[in-house]
Short mmCIF file of N, CA, C and O in Angstrom, two decimals:
data_model
loop_
_atom_site.label_atom_id
_atom_site.label_comp_id
_atom_site.label_asym_id
_atom_site.label_seq_id
_atom_site.Cartn_x
_atom_site.Cartn_y
_atom_site.Cartn_z
N MET A 1 -9.68 -90.65 17.28
CA MET A 1 -8.72 -90.44 18.32
C MET A 1 -8.05 -91.31 17.91
O MET A 1 -7.83 -92.23 17.72
N PRO A 2 -6.28 -91.30 18.42
CA PRO A 2 -5.25 -91.82 17.90
C PRO A 2 -5.67 -92.79 18.49
O PRO A 2 -5.68 -93.09 19.86
N GLU A 3 -4.39 -94.69 17.94
CA GLU A 3 -4.12 -95.82 18.43
C GLU A 3 -3.69 -96.11 19.82
O GLU A 3 -4.70 -96.23 21.09
N ALA A 4 -3.11 -94.49 20.53
CA ALA A 4 -2.49 -94.62 21.98
C ALA A 4 -3.39 -94.13 22.83
O ALA A 4 -2.78 -94.69 23.70
N SER A 5 -4.37 -93.44 22.13
CA SER A 5 -4.56 -92.70 23.40
C SER A 5 -6.09 -93.31 24.08
O SER A 5 -7.14 -93.12 24.02
N LYS A 6 -7.08 -94.78 22.82
CA LYS A 6 -7.89 -95.39 23.01
C LYS A 6 -8.03 -95.83 24.27
O LYS A 6 -7.10 -96.20 24.98
N PRO A 7 -9.52 -95.62 25.03
CA PRO A 7 -9.39 -96.28 26.34
C PRO A 7 -9.69 -96.97 26.01
O PRO A 7 -10.27 -98.33 24.95
N THR A 8 -9.38 -98.08 27.53
CA THR A 8 -9.30 -100.30 27.46
C THR A 8 -10.39 -100.07 28.34
O THR A 8 -10.92 -99.59 29.41
N PRO A 9 -11.29 -100.61 28.09
CA PRO A 9 -12.65 -100.88 28.16
C PRO A 9 -12.94 -101.59 29.49
O PRO A 9 -12.29 -102.76 29.47
N ASN A 10 -13.14 -101.70 30.48
CA ASN A 10 -13.82 -101.80 31.57
C ASN A 10 -14.95 -103.57 30.95
O ASN A 10 -16.49 -103.80 31.89
N ARG A 11 -14.06 -104.93 30.76
CA ARG A 11 -15.17 -105.77 30.68
C ARG A 11 -15.60 -107.14 31.32
O ARG A 11 -16.76 -106.83 31.58
N LYS A 12 -15.02 -107.04 32.48
CA LYS A 12 -15.01 -107.34 33.72
C LYS A 12 -15.85 -106.39 34.36
O LYS A 12 -17.28 -107.78 34.85
N LEU A 13 -16.73 -105.26 34.30
CA LEU A 13 -17.47 -104.28 35.22
C LEU A 13 -19.09 -104.58 34.71
O LEU A 13 -19.75 -105.62 35.24
N ARG A 14 -18.49 -104.51 33.63
CA ARG A 14 -19.64 -105.67 32.64
C ARG A 14 -20.70 -106.41 32.63
O ARG A 14 -21.15 -106.30 32.15
N TYR A 15 -18.81 -107.24 32.31
CA TYR A 15 -19.69 -108.38 32.75
C TYR A 15 -20.67 -108.42 33.88
O TYR A 15 -21.77 -109.34 33.83
N GLU A 16 -20.35 -108.81 34.73
CA GLU A 16 -20.59 -108.96 36.13
C GLU A 16 -21.79 -108.34 36.79
O GLU A 16 -23.13 -107.96 37.38
N ARG A 17 -22.26 -107.11 36.16
CA ARG A 17 -23.27 -105.84 35.57
C ARG A 17 -24.52 -107.13 35.46
O ARG A 17 -25.14 -107.41 35.40
N GLU A 18 -24.02 -107.52 33.39
CA GLU A 18 -25.03 -108.19 32.50
C GLU A 18 -25.50 -109.55 32.89
O GLU A 18 -26.47 -109.41 33.05
N ARG A 19 -24.80 -109.87 34.25
CA ARG A 19 -24.52 -111.49 34.40
C ARG A 19 -25.04 -111.22 35.90
O ARG A 19 -26.41 -112.59 35.40
N ARG A 20 -26.06 -110.27 36.26
CA ARG A 20 -27.20 -110.21 36.19
C ARG A 20 -28.58 -109.30 35.99
O ARG A 20 -29.27 -109.03 36.80
N CYS A 21 -28.31 -108.97 34.59
CA CYS A 21 -28.58 -108.88 33.95
C CYS A 21 -29.68 -107.60 34.49
O CYS A 21 -30.62 -106.62 34.47
N TRP A 22 -28.72 -106.08 35.19
CA TRP A 22 -28.89 -105.18 35.31
C TRP A 22 -28.75 -104.36 34.76
O TRP A 22 -27.50 -104.47 33.40
N SER A 23 -29.70 -102.79 34.55
CA SER A 23 -29.35 -101.83 33.28
C SER A 23 -27.86 -100.92 33.83
O SER A 23 -27.90 -101.61 36.17
N GLN A 24 -27.82 -100.23 33.25
CA GLN A 24 -26.52 -99.35 33.93
C GLN A 24 -27.35 -98.18 34.67
O GLN A 24 -26.68 -98.34 35.68
N GLN A 25 -28.74 -97.97 34.33
CA GLN A 25 -29.31 -97.30 35.51
C GLN A 25 -29.42 -98.32 36.61
O GLN A 25 -29.10 -96.83 37.83
N GLU A 26 -29.63 -99.28 36.31
CA GLU A 26 -30.49 -99.52 37.88
C GLU A 26 -28.69 -100.10 38.39
O GLU A 26 -28.85 -99.69 40.43
N LEU A 27 -27.62 -100.68 38.09
CA LEU A 27 -25.91 -100.41 38.76
C LEU A 27 -26.28 -98.75 39.52
O LEU A 27 -25.39 -98.30 40.51
N ALA A 28 -26.40 -97.48 38.61
CA ALA A 28 -25.93 -96.51 39.07
C ALA A 28 -26.71 -95.89 40.49
O ALA A 28 -26.55 -94.99 41.49
N ASP A 29 -28.01 -95.97 40.45
CA ASP A 29 -28.64 -95.83 41.45
C ASP A 29 -28.31 -96.51 42.80
O ASP A 29 -28.72 -96.08 44.18
N MET A 30 -27.44 -98.06 41.89
CA MET A 30 -27.11 -99.20 43.20
C MET A 30 -26.79 -98.45 44.34
O MET A 30 -25.79 -98.39 45.52
N VAL A 31 -26.33 -97.85 43.33
CA VAL A 31 -24.07 -97.35 44.33
C VAL A 31 -23.90 -95.81 44.29
O VAL A 31 -23.25 -94.97 45.00
N GLY A 32 -25.06 -94.98 44.23
CA GLY A 32 -25.36 -93.26 43.80
C GLY A 32 -24.72 -92.91 43.82
O GLY A 32 -24.36 -92.39 43.52
N THR A 33 -24.94 -93.25 41.41
CA THR A 33 -23.90 -92.40 40.44
C THR A 33 -25.04 -91.92 40.15
O THR A 33 -26.25 -92.92 39.44
N THR A 34 -24.63 -91.73 38.37
CA THR A 34 -25.01 -92.01 37.71
C THR A 34 -25.21 -92.57 36.56
O THR A 34 -23.88 -93.49 36.18
N PRO A 35 -25.82 -93.08 35.48
CA PRO A 35 -25.80 -94.15 34.43
C PRO A 35 -24.79 -93.22 33.33
O PRO A 35 -23.74 -94.68 33.11
N LEU A 36 -24.35 -92.03 33.13
CA LEU A 36 -22.84 -92.03 32.73
C LEU A 36 -22.10 -92.19 33.37
O LEU A 36 -20.74 -92.68 32.36
N ASN A 37 -22.33 -91.68 34.89
CA ASN A 37 -20.98 -92.74 35.15
C ASN A 37 -20.59 -93.85 34.23
O ASN A 37 -18.75 -94.45 34.50
N VAL A 38 -21.50 -95.11 35.12
CA VAL A 38 -21.21 -96.25 35.10
C VAL A 38 -20.81 -96.61 33.80
O VAL A 38 -20.49 -96.73 32.93
N GLY A 39 -21.19 -96.21 32.97
CA GLY A 39 -21.13 -95.69 30.93
C GLY A 39 -19.88 -95.10 31.18
O GLY A 39 -18.87 -96.16 29.08
N ARG A 40 -19.27 -94.88 31.47
CA ARG A 40 -17.67 -94.47 31.73
C ARG A 40 -16.78 -95.41 31.92
O ARG A 40 -15.39 -95.71 31.26
N TRP A 41 -18.10 -95.86 33.10
CA TRP A 41 -16.34 -97.03 33.38
C TRP A 41 -15.94 -97.73 33.01
O TRP A 41 -15.15 -97.55 33.27
N GLU A 42 -17.32 -98.24 32.85
CA GLU A 42 -17.35 -99.51 31.48
C GLU A 42 -16.01 -99.57 29.91
O GLU A 42 -15.97 -100.48 29.91
N ARG A 43 -16.20 -98.42 29.53
CA ARG A 43 -15.78 -98.19 28.25
C ARG A 43 -14.41 -97.91 28.84
O ARG A 43 -13.10 -97.57 27.87
N GLY A 44 -14.00 -97.54 29.43
CA GLY A 44 -12.39 -97.03 30.23
C GLY A 44 -12.44 -95.67 30.64
O GLY A 44 -10.72 -95.43 30.71
N VAL A 45 -12.94 -94.81 29.45
CA VAL A 45 -13.59 -93.36 30.15
C VAL A 45 -12.29 -92.67 31.39
O VAL A 45 -11.29 -92.10 31.01
N THR A 46 -13.08 -93.05 32.53
CA THR A 46 -12.55 -92.86 33.26
C THR A 46 -12.87 -94.06 34.28
O THR A 46 -13.45 -95.00 34.17
N SER A 47 -12.40 -94.56 35.36
CA SER A 47 -12.08 -95.01 36.96
C SER A 47 -13.50 -94.61 38.02
O SER A 47 -13.25 -93.70 38.06
N PRO A 48 -13.79 -95.53 38.55
CA PRO A 48 -15.13 -95.19 39.05
C PRO A 48 -13.20 -94.54 40.65
O PRO A 48 -11.79 -95.31 41.34
N ASN A 49 -13.71 -93.46 41.31
CA ASN A 49 -12.59 -93.29 42.93
C ASN A 49 -13.12 -94.30 43.81
O ASN A 49 -14.32 -95.38 43.13
N PRO A 50 -12.22 -94.27 45.21
CA PRO A 50 -12.15 -95.06 45.95
C PRO A 50 -13.71 -94.91 46.06
O PRO A 50 -13.76 -96.64 46.67
N TYR A 51 -14.77 -93.72 46.89
CA TYR A 51 -15.28 -93.92 46.92
C TYR A 51 -16.34 -95.27 46.38
O TYR A 51 -16.84 -96.40 46.74
N PHE A 52 -16.61 -95.79 45.35
CA PHE A 52 -17.60 -96.31 44.06
C PHE A 52 -16.93 -97.18 44.07
O PHE A 52 -17.79 -98.24 43.64
N ARG A 53 -15.45 -97.04 43.82
CA ARG A 53 -14.18 -98.43 43.33
C ARG A 53 -14.62 -99.64 44.91
O ARG A 53 -15.41 -100.66 44.84
N GLN A 54 -15.00 -99.33 46.36
CA GLN A 54 -15.87 -100.42 47.55
C GLN A 54 -16.73 -100.47 47.55
O GLN A 54 -17.72 -101.66 47.54
N LYS A 55 -17.52 -99.20 47.06
CA LYS A 55 -19.76 -99.37 46.39
C LYS A 55 -19.59 -100.61 45.77
O LYS A 55 -19.88 -101.52 45.97
N LEU A 56 -19.10 -100.43 44.33
CA LEU A 56 -19.24 -101.85 43.76
C LEU A 56 -18.68 -102.95 44.54
O LEU A 56 -18.68 -103.84 43.48
N CYS A 57 -16.75 -103.37 44.81
CA CYS A 57 -16.44 -104.53 45.34
C CYS A 57 -16.91 -105.08 46.66
O CYS A 57 -17.69 -106.46 45.84
N GLU A 58 -18.33 -104.41 47.07
CA GLU A 58 -20.22 -104.77 48.14
C GLU A 58 -21.17 -105.27 47.78
O GLU A 58 -21.53 -105.97 47.64
N LEU A 59 -21.00 -104.24 46.23
CA LEU A 59 -22.40 -104.87 45.57
C LEU A 59 -22.07 -106.28 44.45
O LEU A 59 -23.00 -106.64 45.15
N PHE A 60 -20.80 -106.12 43.84
CA PHE A 60 -20.72 -107.32 43.42
C PHE A 60 -19.77 -108.20 44.60
O PHE A 60 -19.61 -109.54 44.24
N GLU A 61 -19.71 -108.01 45.52
CA GLU A 61 -18.39 -108.99 46.47
C GLU A 61 -17.63 -109.35 45.49
O GLU A 61 -17.91 -111.15 45.45
N LYS A 62 -16.65 -108.67 45.02
CA LYS A 62 -15.27 -108.91 44.15
C LYS A 62 -14.52 -107.68 45.01
O LYS A 62 -14.65 -106.54 45.27
N ASN A 63 -13.08 -108.37 44.98
CA ASN A 63 -12.45 -107.41 44.82
C ASN A 63 -11.85 -106.65 43.68
O ASN A 63 -12.69 -106.83 42.12
N ALA A 64 -10.98 -105.58 44.22
CA ALA A 64 -11.17 -104.31 42.40
C ALA A 64 -10.62 -105.44 40.84
O ALA A 64 -11.34 -105.52 40.47
N GLN A 65 -9.75 -106.29 41.54
CA GLN A 65 -8.50 -106.63 40.83
C GLN A 65 -9.74 -107.14 39.54
O GLN A 65 -9.73 -107.29 38.33
N GLN A 66 -10.78 -108.28 40.80
CA GLN A 66 -11.95 -109.01 39.91
C GLN A 66 -12.55 -108.11 39.30
O GLN A 66 -13.34 -108.62 38.09
N LEU A 67 -13.04 -107.05 39.19
CA LEU A 67 -13.99 -105.99 39.13
C LEU A 67 -12.67 -105.39 38.04
O LEU A 67 -14.04 -104.71 37.36
N GLY A 68 -12.15 -105.52 37.21
CA GLY A 68 -11.19 -104.56 36.27
C GLY A 68 -10.99 -103.08 36.46
O GLY A 68 -10.66 -102.42 36.38
N LEU A 69 -10.97 -103.04 38.00
CA LEU A 69 -10.71 -101.70 38.61
C LEU A 69 -8.90 -101.14 38.97
O LEU A 69 -9.17 -100.39 40.13
N VAL A 70 -8.35 -102.33 39.36
CA VAL A 70 -7.10 -102.33 39.97
C VAL A 70 -6.44 -101.31 38.90
O VAL A 70 -6.71 -100.83 37.23
N LEU A 71 -5.59 -100.21 39.13
CA LEU A 71 -4.80 -99.44 38.51
C LEU A 71 -3.94 -99.61 37.12
O LEU A 71 -4.04 -99.40 36.57
N GLU A 72 -3.59 -101.16 37.56
CA GLU A 72 -3.03 -100.97 36.56
C GLU A 72 -3.57 -101.42 35.02
O GLU A 72 -2.97 -101.27 33.77
N ASN A 73 -4.12 -101.53 35.00
CA ASN A 73 -5.09 -102.31 34.09
C ASN A 73 -5.85 -100.69 33.01
O ASN A 73 -6.48 -100.55 32.71
N ILE A 74 -5.61 -99.80 34.06
CA ILE A 74 -6.86 -98.42 34.20
C ILE A 74 -4.75 -97.47 33.54
O ILE A 74 -5.23 -95.92 33.88
N VAL A 75 -4.22 -97.84 33.28
CA VAL A 75 -3.06 -97.02 33.07
C VAL A 75 -3.21 -96.07 31.46
O VAL A 75 -3.57 -96.62 30.66
N ASP A 76 -3.06 -94.52 32.00
CA ASP A 76 -2.78 -93.43 30.83
C ASP A 76 -1.34 -94.17 29.83
O ASP A 76 -0.09 -94.61 30.75
N PRO A 77 -1.14 -93.99 28.14
CA PRO A 77 -0.74 -94.52 27.87
C PRO A 77 1.24 -94.45 27.92
O PRO A 77 2.24 -94.94 27.82
N LYS A 78 1.22 -92.99 28.38
CA LYS A 78 2.36 -91.88 28.33
C LYS A 78 2.33 -92.37 30.37
O LYS A 78 3.94 -92.42 29.93
N VAL A 79 1.88 -92.31 31.22
CA VAL A 79 2.63 -93.28 32.05
C VAL A 79 3.21 -94.37 32.32
O VAL A 79 4.51 -94.48 32.58
N LYS A 80 2.64 -95.29 30.98
CA LYS A 80 2.83 -96.69 30.89
C LYS A 80 4.57 -96.96 30.44
O LYS A 80 5.43 -97.62 30.67
N SER A 81 4.55 -95.60 29.26
CA SER A 81 6.40 -96.03 28.45
C SER A 81 6.56 -94.95 30.28
O SER A 81 7.78 -95.28 29.13
N LYS A 82 6.37 -93.82 30.79
CA LYS A 82 7.43 -93.47 32.03
C LYS A 82 7.52 -95.04 32.16
O LYS A 82 9.12 -94.71 33.36
N LYS A 83 7.16 -95.08 32.94
CA LYS A 83 7.17 -96.81 33.51
C LYS A 83 8.08 -97.51 33.20
O LYS A 83 9.09 -97.74 33.90
N ALA A 84 8.08 -97.89 32.52
CA ALA A 84 8.87 -98.79 31.07
C ALA A 84 9.98 -97.92 31.05
O ALA A 84 11.58 -98.45 30.88
N SER A 85 10.42 -96.59 31.24
CA SER A 85 11.44 -95.95 30.70
C SER A 85 12.44 -96.34 32.00
O SER A 85 13.87 -96.87 32.23
N LEU A 86 11.43 -95.96 33.78
CA LEU A 86 11.99 -96.07 34.97
C LEU A 86 12.67 -97.50 34.81
O LEU A 86 13.43 -97.83 35.70
N GLU A 87 11.27 -98.67 34.72
CA GLU A 87 12.10 -99.32 35.41
C GLU A 87 13.87 -100.20 34.51
O GLU A 87 14.29 -100.71 34.50
N ARG A 88 13.43 -99.68 32.99
CA ARG A 88 15.42 -99.88 31.80
C ARG A 88 16.05 -98.97 32.64
O ARG A 88 17.17 -99.83 33.14
N TYR A 89 16.15 -97.77 33.44
CA TYR A 89 16.55 -97.16 33.81
C TYR A 89 17.51 -98.06 35.22
O TYR A 89 18.59 -98.29 35.66
N PHE A 90 16.91 -98.18 36.40
CA PHE A 90 16.49 -98.92 37.46
C PHE A 90 17.61 -100.03 36.77
O PHE A 90 18.27 -101.26 37.58
N SER A 91 17.00 -100.48 35.78
CA SER A 91 17.71 -102.56 35.46
C SER A 91 19.47 -102.03 35.42
O SER A 91 20.02 -102.79 34.97
N SER A 92 19.37 -101.22 34.25
CA SER A 92 20.93 -101.27 34.22
C SER A 92 21.83 -100.25 35.33
O SER A 92 23.02 -100.75 35.32
N ILE A 93 21.07 -99.33 36.44
CA ILE A 93 22.05 -99.47 36.85
C ILE A 93 21.71 -100.38 38.30
O ILE A 93 23.17 -100.49 38.89
N GLN A 94 21.36 -100.75 37.97
CA GLN A 94 21.41 -102.88 39.00
C GLN A 94 22.57 -103.43 38.61
O GLN A 94 22.85 -103.89 38.64
N MET A 95 22.64 -103.83 37.07
CA MET A 95 23.37 -104.61 36.50
C MET A 95 25.17 -104.09 36.31
O MET A 95 26.35 -104.26 36.94
N ILE A 96 24.75 -102.74 36.94
CA ILE A 96 26.10 -101.75 36.95
C ILE A 96 26.91 -102.09 38.47
O ILE A 96 27.86 -102.24 38.85
N PHE A 97 26.30 -101.28 39.55
CA PHE A 97 25.88 -102.14 40.73
C PHE A 97 26.36 -103.42 40.65
O PHE A 97 27.72 -104.03 41.92
N SER A 98 25.76 -104.11 39.97
CA SER A 98 25.99 -106.16 40.06
C SER A 98 28.20 -106.31 40.07
O SER A 98 28.29 -106.97 40.53
N GLU A 99 28.40 -105.27 38.41
CA GLU A 99 29.08 -105.99 37.84
C GLU A 99 30.63 -105.30 39.24
O GLU A 99 31.43 -105.91 39.42
N TRP A 100 29.77 -103.77 39.38
CA TRP A 100 31.12 -103.59 40.37
C TRP A 100 30.73 -104.49 41.79
O TRP A 100 32.09 -104.39 41.97
N GLU A 101 29.50 -104.61 42.22
CA GLU A 101 30.42 -105.85 43.55
C GLU A 101 30.94 -106.92 42.58
O GLU A 101 31.90 -107.40 44.17
N GLU A 102 30.98 -107.24 42.01
CA GLU A 102 31.77 -108.62 41.75
C GLU A 102 33.49 -108.16 41.64
O GLU A 102 34.07 -109.48 42.14
N LYS A 103 33.99 -107.07 40.40
CA LYS A 103 34.99 -106.63 40.27
C LYS A 103 35.52 -106.14 41.99
O LYS A 103 36.34 -106.75 41.60
N ARG A 104 34.79 -105.81 42.54
CA ARG A 104 34.77 -104.80 44.07
C ARG A 104 35.45 -106.86 45.44
O ARG A 104 37.13 -106.51 45.57
N GLU A 105 34.86 -107.37 44.26
CA GLU A 105 35.17 -108.71 45.02
C GLU A 105 36.49 -109.12 45.22
O GLU A 105 37.04 -109.48 46.32
N LYS A 106 36.90 -109.45 43.64
CA LYS A 106 38.12 -109.47 43.44
C LYS A 106 39.21 -108.72 43.87
O LYS A 106 40.11 -109.42 43.41
N ASP A 107 38.27 -107.45 44.12
CA ASP A 107 40.25 -106.74 43.91
C ASP A 107 39.48 -105.54 45.16
O ASP A 107 38.52 -104.87 44.74
N ALA A 108 40.00 -106.21 46.25
CA ALA A 108 39.42 -105.38 47.58
C ALA A 108 40.11 -103.92 47.76
O ALA A 108 39.62 -103.40 48.73
N SER A 109 41.15 -103.80 47.52
CA SER A 109 41.63 -102.19 46.79
C SER A 109 40.82 -101.66 46.10
O SER A 109 41.21 -100.21 47.09
N LEU A 110 39.62 -101.84 46.16
CA LEU A 110 38.06 -100.86 45.44
C LEU A 110 37.72 -99.88 47.24
O LEU A 110 36.49 -100.09 47.21
N PRO A 111 38.34 -98.88 46.89
CA PRO A 111 37.83 -98.06 47.92
C PRO A 111 36.30 -97.63 47.54
O PRO A 111 35.63 -97.67 49.05
N PHE A 112 35.55 -97.51 47.27
CA PHE A 112 34.02 -96.78 46.96
C PHE A 112 33.41 -97.41 47.46
O PHE A 112 33.09 -98.73 47.09
N LEU A 113 32.53 -97.03 48.44
CA LEU A 113 31.53 -97.81 49.48
C LEU A 113 32.27 -98.73 50.22
O LEU A 113 32.07 -99.13 51.12
N SER A 114 33.67 -99.03 50.64
CA SER A 114 34.00 -99.88 52.07
C SER A 114 33.58 -99.16 52.54
O SER A 114 33.91 -100.08 53.72
N PHE A 115 33.64 -98.26 53.48
CA PHE A 115 32.55 -97.81 54.25
C PHE A 115 31.33 -97.89 55.04
O PHE A 115 31.32 -97.95 55.84
N LEU A 116 30.40 -98.63 54.20
CA LEU A 116 29.54 -98.69 54.26
C LEU A 116 29.38 -100.64 55.64
O LEU A 116 29.10 -101.42 55.40
N GLN A 117 30.56 -101.00 55.38
CA GLN A 117 31.48 -102.39 55.72
C GLN A 117 31.83 -102.80 57.11
O GLN A 117 31.53 -104.22 57.16
N THR A 118 31.29 -102.03 57.16
CA THR A 118 32.13 -101.72 58.79
C THR A 118 30.71 -102.36 60.06
O THR A 118 29.61 -102.28 59.94
#
């Protein structure tokens, strides 16, 4: 498996389960799923859907972030790359707009967007 596509293990969820000395089977029985799914969640292969996220949060008395279930922690590398590209794109647009605003303040004769100041 290429390095970029390796799943990120959910160590927080596994830690909380092991801290209580529960097996994957026991946790699965408590939330109503299979031990196979619990293993996938812990290995980061899949993430629990909203129903199971809620059940896990209630069971462990922790929020989704404390259990490593926040989607930011489970992002596909391709999505992460696109997000970074969009952030750079919007950052450059913001910089261009800021530069234009500075020029516009110095030269009030620039007509672009003047209608917005009414």
